mmCIF file of C-alpha atoms in Angstrom:
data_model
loop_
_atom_site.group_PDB
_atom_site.id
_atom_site.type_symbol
_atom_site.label_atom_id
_atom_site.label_comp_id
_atom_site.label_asym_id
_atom_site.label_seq_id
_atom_site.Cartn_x
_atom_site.Cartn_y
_atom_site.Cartn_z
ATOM 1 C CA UNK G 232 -14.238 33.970 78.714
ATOM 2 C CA UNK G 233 -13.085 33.686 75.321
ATOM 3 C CA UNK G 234 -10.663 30.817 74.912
ATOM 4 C CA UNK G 235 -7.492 30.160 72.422
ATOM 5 C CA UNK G 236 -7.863 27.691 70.079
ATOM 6 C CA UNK G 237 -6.333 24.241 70.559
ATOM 7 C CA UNK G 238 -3.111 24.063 68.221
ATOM 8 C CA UNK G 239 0.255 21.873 68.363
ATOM 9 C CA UNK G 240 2.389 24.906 67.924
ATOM 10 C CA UNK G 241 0.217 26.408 71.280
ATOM 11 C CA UNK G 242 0.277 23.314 72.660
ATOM 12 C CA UNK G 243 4.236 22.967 72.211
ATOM 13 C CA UNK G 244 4.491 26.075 73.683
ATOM 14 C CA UNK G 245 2.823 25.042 76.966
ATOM 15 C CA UNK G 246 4.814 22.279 77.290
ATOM 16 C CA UNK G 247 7.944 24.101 76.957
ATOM 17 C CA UNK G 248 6.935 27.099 79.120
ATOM 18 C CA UNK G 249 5.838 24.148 81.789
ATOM 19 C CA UNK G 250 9.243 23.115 81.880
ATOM 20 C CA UNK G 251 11.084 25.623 81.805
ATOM 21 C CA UNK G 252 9.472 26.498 85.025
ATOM 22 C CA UNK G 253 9.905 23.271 86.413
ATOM 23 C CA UNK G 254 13.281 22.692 85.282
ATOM 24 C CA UNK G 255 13.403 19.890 87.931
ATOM 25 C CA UNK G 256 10.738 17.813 86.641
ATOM 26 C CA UNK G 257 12.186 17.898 83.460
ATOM 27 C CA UNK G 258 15.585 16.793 85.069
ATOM 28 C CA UNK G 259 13.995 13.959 86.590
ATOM 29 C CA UNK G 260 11.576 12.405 83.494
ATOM 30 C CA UNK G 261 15.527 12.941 81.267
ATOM 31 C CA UNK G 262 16.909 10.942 84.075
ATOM 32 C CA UNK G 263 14.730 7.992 84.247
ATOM 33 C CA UNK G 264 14.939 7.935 80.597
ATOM 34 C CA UNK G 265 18.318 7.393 80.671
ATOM 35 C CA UNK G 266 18.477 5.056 83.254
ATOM 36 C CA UNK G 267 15.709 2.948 81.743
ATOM 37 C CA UNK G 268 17.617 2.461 77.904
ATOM 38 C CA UNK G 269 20.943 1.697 80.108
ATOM 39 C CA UNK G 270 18.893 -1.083 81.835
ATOM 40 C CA UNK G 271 17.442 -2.237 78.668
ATOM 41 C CA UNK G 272 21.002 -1.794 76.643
ATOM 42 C CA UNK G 273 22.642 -3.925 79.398
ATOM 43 C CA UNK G 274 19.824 -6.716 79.291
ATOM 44 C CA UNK G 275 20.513 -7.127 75.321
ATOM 45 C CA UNK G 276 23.919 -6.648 75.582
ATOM 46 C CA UNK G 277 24.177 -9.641 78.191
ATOM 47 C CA UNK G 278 21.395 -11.934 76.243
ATOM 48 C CA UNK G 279 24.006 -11.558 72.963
ATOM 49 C CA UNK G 280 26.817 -12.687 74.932
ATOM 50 C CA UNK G 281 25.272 -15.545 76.286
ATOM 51 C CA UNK G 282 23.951 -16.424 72.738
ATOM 52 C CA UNK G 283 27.830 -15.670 71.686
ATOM 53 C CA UNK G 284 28.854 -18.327 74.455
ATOM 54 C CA UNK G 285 26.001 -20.894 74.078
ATOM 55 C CA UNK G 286 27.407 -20.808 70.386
ATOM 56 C CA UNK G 287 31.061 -21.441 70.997
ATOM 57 C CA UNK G 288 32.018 -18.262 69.718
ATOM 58 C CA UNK G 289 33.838 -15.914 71.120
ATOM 59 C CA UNK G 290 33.201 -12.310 72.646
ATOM 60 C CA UNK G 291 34.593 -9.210 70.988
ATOM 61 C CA UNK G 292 36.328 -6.897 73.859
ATOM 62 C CA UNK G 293 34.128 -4.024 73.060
ATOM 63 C CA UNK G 294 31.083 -5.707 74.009
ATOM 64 C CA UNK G 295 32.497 -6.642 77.551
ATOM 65 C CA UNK G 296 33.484 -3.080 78.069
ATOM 66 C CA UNK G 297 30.147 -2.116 76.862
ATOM 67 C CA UNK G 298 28.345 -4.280 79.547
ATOM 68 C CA UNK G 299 30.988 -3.012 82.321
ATOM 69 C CA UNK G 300 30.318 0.527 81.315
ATOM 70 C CA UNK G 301 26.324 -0.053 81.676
ATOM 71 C CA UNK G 302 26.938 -2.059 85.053
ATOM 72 C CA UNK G 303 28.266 0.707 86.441
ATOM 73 C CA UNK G 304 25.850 3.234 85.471
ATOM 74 C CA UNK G 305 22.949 1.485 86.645
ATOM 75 C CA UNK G 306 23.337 1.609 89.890
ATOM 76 C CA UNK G 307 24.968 4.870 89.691
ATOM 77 C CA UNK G 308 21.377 6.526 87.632
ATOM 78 C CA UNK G 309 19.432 4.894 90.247
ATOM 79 C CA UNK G 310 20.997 6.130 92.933
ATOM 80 C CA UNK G 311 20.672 9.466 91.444
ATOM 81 C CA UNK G 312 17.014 9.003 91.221
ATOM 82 C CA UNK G 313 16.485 8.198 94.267
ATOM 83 C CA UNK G 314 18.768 11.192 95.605
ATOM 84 C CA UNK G 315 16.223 13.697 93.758
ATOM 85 C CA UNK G 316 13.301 12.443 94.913
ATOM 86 C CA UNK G 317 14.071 11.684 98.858
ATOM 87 C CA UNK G 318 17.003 14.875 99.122
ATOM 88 C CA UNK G 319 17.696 17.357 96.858
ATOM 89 C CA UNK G 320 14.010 18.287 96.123
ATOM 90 C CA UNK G 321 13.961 17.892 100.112
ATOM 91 C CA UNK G 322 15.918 20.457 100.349
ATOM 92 C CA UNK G 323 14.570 22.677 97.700
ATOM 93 C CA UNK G 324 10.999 23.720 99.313
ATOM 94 C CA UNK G 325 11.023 27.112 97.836
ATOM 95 C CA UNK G 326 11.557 28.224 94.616
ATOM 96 C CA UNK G 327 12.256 32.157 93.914
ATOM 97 C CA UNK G 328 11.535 33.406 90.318
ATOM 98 C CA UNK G 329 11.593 36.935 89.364
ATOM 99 C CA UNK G 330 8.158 38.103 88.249
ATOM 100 C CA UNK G 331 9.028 39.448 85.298
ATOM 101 C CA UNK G 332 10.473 36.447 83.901
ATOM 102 C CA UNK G 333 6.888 34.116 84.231
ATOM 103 C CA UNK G 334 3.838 36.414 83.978
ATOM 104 C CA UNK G 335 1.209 35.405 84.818
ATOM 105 C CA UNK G 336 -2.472 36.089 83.151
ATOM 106 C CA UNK G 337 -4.687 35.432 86.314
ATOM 107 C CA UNK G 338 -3.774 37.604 89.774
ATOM 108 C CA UNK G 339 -5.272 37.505 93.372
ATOM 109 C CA UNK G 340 -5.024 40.884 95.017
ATOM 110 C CA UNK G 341 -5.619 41.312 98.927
ATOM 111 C CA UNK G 342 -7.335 44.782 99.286
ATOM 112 C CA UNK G 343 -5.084 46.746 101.748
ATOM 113 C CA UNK G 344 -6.903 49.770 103.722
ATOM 114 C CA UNK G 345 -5.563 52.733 102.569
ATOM 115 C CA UNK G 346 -6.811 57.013 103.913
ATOM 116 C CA UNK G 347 -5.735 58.842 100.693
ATOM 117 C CA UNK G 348 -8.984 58.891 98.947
ATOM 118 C CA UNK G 349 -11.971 58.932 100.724
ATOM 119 C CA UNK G 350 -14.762 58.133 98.005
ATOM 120 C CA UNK G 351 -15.505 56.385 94.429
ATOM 121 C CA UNK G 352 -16.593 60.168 93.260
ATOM 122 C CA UNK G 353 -13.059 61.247 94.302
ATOM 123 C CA UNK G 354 -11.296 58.733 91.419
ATOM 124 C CA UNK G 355 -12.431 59.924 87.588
ATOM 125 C CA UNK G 356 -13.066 56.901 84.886
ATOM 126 C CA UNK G 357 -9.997 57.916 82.642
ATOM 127 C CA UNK G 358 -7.468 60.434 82.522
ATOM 128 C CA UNK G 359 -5.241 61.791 84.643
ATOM 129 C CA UNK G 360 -6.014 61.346 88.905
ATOM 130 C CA UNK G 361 -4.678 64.115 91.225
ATOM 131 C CA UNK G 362 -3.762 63.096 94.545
ATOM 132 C CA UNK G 363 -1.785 65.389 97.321
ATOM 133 C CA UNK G 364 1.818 66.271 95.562
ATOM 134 C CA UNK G 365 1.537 64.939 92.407
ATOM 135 C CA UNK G 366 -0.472 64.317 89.268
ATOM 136 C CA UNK G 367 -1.145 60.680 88.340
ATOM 137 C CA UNK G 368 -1.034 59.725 84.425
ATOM 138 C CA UNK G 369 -2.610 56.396 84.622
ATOM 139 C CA UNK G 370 -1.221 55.141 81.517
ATOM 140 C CA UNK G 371 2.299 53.556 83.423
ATOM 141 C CA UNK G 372 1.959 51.537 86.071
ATOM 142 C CA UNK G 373 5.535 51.895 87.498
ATOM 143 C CA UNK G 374 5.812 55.530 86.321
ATOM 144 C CA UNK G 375 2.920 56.117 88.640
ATOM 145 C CA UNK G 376 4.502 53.919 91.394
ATOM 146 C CA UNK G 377 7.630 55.848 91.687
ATOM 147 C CA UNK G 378 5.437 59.084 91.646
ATOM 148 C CA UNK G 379 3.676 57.803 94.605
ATOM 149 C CA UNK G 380 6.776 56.623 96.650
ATOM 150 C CA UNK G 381 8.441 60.364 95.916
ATOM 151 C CA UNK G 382 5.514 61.805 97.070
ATOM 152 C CA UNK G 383 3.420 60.286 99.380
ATOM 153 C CA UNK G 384 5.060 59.619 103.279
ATOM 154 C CA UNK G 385 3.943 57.344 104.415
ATOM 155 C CA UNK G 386 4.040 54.424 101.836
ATOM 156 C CA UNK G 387 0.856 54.334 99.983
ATOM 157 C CA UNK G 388 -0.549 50.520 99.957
ATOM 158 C CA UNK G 389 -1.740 51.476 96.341
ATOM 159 C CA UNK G 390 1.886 51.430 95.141
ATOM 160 C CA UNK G 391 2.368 48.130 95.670
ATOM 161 C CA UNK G 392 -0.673 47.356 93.730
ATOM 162 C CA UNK G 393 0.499 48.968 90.598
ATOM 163 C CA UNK G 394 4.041 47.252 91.178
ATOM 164 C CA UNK G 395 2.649 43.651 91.234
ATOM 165 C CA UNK G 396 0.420 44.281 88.632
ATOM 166 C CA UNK G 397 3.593 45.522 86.534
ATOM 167 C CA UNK G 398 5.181 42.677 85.562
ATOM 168 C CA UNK G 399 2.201 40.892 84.478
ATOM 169 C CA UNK G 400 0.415 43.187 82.119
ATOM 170 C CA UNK G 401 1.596 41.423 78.509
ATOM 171 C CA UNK G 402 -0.609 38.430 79.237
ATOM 172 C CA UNK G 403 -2.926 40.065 81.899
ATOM 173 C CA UNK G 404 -6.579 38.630 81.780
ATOM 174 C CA UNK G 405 -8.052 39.123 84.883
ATOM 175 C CA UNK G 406 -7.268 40.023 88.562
ATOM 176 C CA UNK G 407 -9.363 39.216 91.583
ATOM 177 C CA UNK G 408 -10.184 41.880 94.456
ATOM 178 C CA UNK G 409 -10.879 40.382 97.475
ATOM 179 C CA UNK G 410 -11.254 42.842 100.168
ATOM 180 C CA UNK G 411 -11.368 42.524 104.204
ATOM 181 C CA UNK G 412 -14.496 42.627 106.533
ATOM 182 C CA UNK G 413 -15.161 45.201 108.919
ATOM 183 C CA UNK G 414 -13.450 43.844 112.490
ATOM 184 C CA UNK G 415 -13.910 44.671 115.913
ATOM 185 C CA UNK G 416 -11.151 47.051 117.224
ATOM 186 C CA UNK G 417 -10.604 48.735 120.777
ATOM 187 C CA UNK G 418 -12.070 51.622 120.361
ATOM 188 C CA UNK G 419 -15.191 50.474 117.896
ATOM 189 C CA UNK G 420 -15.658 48.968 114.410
ATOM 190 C CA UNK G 421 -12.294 49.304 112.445
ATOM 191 C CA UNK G 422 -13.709 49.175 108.724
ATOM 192 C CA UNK G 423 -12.451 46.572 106.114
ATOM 193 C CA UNK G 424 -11.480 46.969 102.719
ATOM 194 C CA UNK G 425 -14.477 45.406 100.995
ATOM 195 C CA UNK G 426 -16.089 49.150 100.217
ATOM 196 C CA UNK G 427 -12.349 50.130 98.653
ATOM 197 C CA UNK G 428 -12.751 47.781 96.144
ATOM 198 C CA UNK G 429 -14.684 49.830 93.646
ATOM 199 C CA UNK G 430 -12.719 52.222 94.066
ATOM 200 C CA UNK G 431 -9.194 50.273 93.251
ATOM 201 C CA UNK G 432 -10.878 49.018 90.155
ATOM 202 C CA UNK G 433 -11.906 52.042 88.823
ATOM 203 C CA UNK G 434 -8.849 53.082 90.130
ATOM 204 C CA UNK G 435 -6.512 50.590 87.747
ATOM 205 C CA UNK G 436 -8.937 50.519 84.757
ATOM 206 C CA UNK G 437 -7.089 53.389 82.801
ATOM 207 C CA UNK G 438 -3.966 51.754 83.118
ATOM 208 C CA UNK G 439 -5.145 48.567 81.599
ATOM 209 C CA UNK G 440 -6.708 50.753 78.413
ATOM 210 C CA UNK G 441 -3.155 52.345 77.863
ATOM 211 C CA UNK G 442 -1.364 48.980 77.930
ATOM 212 C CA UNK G 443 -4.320 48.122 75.006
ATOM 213 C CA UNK G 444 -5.571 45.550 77.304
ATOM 214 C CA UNK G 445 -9.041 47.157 76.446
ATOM 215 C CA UNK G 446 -10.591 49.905 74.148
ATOM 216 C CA UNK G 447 -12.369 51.910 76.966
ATOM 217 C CA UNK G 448 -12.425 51.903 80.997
ATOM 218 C CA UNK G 449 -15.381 49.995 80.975
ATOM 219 C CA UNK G 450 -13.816 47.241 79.297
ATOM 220 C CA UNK G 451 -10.836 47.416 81.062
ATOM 221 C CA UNK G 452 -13.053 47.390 84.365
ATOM 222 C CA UNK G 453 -14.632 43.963 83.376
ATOM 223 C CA UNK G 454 -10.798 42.940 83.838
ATOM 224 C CA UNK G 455 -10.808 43.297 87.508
ATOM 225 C CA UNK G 456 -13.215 41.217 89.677
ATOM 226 C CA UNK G 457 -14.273 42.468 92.887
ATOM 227 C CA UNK G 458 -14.576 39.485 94.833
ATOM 228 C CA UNK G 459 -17.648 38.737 96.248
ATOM 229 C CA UNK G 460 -17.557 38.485 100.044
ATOM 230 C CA UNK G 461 -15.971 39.980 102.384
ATOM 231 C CA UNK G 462 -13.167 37.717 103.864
ATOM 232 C CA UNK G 463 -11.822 38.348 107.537
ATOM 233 C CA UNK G 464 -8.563 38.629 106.889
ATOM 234 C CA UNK G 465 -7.210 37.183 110.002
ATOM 235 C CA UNK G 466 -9.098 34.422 110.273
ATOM 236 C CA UNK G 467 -6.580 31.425 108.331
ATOM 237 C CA UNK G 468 -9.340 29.561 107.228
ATOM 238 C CA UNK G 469 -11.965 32.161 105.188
ATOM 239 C CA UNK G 470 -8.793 33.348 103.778
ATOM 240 C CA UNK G 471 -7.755 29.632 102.201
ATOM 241 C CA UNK G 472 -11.843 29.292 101.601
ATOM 242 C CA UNK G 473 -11.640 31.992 99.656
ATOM 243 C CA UNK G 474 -8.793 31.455 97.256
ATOM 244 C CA UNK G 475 -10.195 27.317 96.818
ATOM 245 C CA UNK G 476 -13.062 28.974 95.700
ATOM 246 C CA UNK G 477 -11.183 31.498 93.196
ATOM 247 C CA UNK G 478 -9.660 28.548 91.814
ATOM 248 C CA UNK G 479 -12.483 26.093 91.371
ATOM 249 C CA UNK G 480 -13.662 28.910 89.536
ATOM 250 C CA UNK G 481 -11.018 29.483 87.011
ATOM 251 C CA UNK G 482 -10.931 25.364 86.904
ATOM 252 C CA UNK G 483 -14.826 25.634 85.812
ATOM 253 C CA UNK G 484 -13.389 27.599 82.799
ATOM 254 C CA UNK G 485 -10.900 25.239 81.984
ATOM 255 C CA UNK G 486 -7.751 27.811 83.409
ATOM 256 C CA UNK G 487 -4.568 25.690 84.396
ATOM 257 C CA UNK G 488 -3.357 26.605 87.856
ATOM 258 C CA UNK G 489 0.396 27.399 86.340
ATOM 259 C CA UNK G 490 -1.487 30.431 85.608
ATOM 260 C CA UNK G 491 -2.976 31.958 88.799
ATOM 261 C CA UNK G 492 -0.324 34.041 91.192
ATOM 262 C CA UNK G 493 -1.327 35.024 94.269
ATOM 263 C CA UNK G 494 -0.589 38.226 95.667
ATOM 264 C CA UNK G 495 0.455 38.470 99.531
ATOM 265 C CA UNK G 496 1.363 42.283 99.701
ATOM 266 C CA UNK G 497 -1.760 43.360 100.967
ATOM 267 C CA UNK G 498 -3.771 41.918 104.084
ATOM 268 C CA UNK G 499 -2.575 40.640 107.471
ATOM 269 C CA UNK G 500 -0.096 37.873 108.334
ATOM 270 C CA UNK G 501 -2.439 35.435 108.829
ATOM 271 C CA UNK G 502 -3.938 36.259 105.138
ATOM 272 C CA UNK G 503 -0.168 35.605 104.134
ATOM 273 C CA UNK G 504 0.357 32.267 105.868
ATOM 274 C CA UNK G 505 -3.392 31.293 104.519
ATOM 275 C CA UNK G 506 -2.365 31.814 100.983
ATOM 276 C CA UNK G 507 1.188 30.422 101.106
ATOM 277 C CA UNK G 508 -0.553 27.036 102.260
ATOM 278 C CA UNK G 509 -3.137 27.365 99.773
ATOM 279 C CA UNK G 510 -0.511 27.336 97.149
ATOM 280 C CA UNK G 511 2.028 24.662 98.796
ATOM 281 C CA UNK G 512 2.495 21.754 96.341
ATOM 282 C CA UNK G 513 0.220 23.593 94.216
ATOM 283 C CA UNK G 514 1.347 24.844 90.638
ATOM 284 C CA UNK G 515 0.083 28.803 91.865
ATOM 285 C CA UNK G 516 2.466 30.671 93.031
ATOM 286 C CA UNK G 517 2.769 33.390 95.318
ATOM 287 C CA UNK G 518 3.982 36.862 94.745
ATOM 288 C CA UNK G 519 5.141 39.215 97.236
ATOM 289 C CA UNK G 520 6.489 43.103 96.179
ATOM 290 C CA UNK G 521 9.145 44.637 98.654
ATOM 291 C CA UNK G 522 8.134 47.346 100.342
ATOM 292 C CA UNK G 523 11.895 48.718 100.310
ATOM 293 C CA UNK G 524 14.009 49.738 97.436
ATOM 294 C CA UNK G 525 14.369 47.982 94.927
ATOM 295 C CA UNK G 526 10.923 46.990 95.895
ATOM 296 C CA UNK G 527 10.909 44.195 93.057
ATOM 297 C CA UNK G 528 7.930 41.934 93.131
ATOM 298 C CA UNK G 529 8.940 38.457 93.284
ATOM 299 C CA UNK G 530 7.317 35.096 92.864
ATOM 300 C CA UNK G 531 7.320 31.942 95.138
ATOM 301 C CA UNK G 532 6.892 27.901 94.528
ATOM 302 C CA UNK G 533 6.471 26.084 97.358
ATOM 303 C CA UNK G 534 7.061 22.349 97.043
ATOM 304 C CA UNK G 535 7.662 20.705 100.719
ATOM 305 C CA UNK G 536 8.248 17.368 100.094
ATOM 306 C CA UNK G 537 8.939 14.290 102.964
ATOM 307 C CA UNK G 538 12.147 13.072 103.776
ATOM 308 C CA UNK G 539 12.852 9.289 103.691
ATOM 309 C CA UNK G 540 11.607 7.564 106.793
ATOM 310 C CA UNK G 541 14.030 5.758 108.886
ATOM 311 C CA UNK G 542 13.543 1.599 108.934
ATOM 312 C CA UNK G 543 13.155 0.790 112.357
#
């Protein structure tokens, strides 16, 4: 994977983008900061008044009112600190941000089963896709989406693909199919998702050429990764294996984990619970798109943090 440059003005950039998403952290460094200089204003201002005594001179009034002010705000900055560590970011265990607002370049997908096209042959490389009621462009992804939600009743899980891809196309690099083994239903083998993901890549390719994301399908298909395995998607733990091994992956390559997003549309609760612990405490988020109107795709931090344990 070809790799930017190392620059200050990139590297600047990262920082800033960092914490603007973490606007907390950033709260929390300015704080001790401050708190630290006070501490180390009121230590020199008391070592020049002893001097001043030790000396026989006498203390100017500003410099008492000085030390008072940075007496009191000691304590005060402390107590603060320890506030935002042991209850407001307590409190704050989820963090909503609106997709749109931090794209992200690296996306998990969960491959829902969908009925509406049968076969790979069915879905043509480029170009315009015709499915029952309407005519698909493939050039915009939420053009297409509200297409599909006029059209097709009921909801096509594809439409929620193309809506959580949306928001992410500017610095899109890669997304990751990971589709569902066959499981064992009452009346026989249900079948997973796993064979659909061929066809949801070749599906999405054209879409990633007209956002000039690639010069041809093909290119645009090296894009979108079908995962390797099949993962049961109710079983809590292949789900979390999974996604670890997703990440060490983009780690391997030297990705940061502020850009991955998970995806939880698609799959089965369990797959949702799986990924939303995967991420806890994690700098991935989670997305999830709304599957009513306004059916805006929106991102998740989770950051569960302890609260101060009681002295016996």
């Amino acid at each position: 994977m070809k790799r930017h440059p190392f620059t200050l003005k990139r590297f600047g950039k990262q920082i800033w983008i960092y914490f603007i998403e973490k606007r907390e952290l950033l709260a929390g460094i300015l704080l001790v900061i401050v708190a630290g200089l006070t501490l180390e204003v009121f230590a020199a201002s008391v070592d020049h008044a002893v001097e001043k005594l030790i000396d026989g001179e006498s203390i100017e009034a500003g410099n008492w009112w000085f030390i008072g002010v940075c007496f009191v705000l000691m304590p005060i900055l402390s107590a603060l600190i320890w506030l935002r560590r042991h209850v407001f970011q307590s409190l704050r265990v989820l963090y909503q941000i609106a997709s749109n607002a931090m794209p992200k370049p690296y996306l998990v997908i969960f491959v829902s089963r969908q009925q509406l096209i049968k076969n790979l042959s069915d879905i043509p490389d480029n170009g315009p896709m015709t499915i029952p009621g309407a005519i698909l462009n493939r050039k915009n992804l939420l053009d297409d989406a509200e297409l599909i939600a006029d059209t097709q009743k009921p909801q096509w899980s594809w439409e929620m693909v193309l809506r959580g891809i949306a928001p992410h196309l500017s610095p899109l690099r890669r997304i990751y199919l990971v589709g569902s083994k066959d499981s064992q239903g009452e009346s026989g083998v249900v079948p997973g998702t796993f064979a659909q993901r061929e066809m949801l890549r070749r599906f999405l390719a054209p879409y990633l050429v007209a956002a000039g994301k690639a010069a041809m399908p093909s290119g645009a298909a090296s894009m979108i990764v079908p995962w390797e395995e099949p993962v049961d998607f109710e079983n809590f733990e292949a789900v979390h294996e999974a996604l670890e091994s997703i990440h060490n992956k983009l780690v391997e390559e030297l990705v940061e984990e502020v850009e991955l997003c998970v995806d939880i549309t698609g799959g089965q609760k369990p797959t949702s619970a799986a990924a939303g612990l995967f991420t806890v405490n994690k700098d991935v988020v989670i997305q999830y798109v709304q599957t009513n109107r306004p059916k805006k795709p929106q991102m998740y931090d989770v950051r569960l943090q302890e609260w101060p344990k009681k002295s016996d």
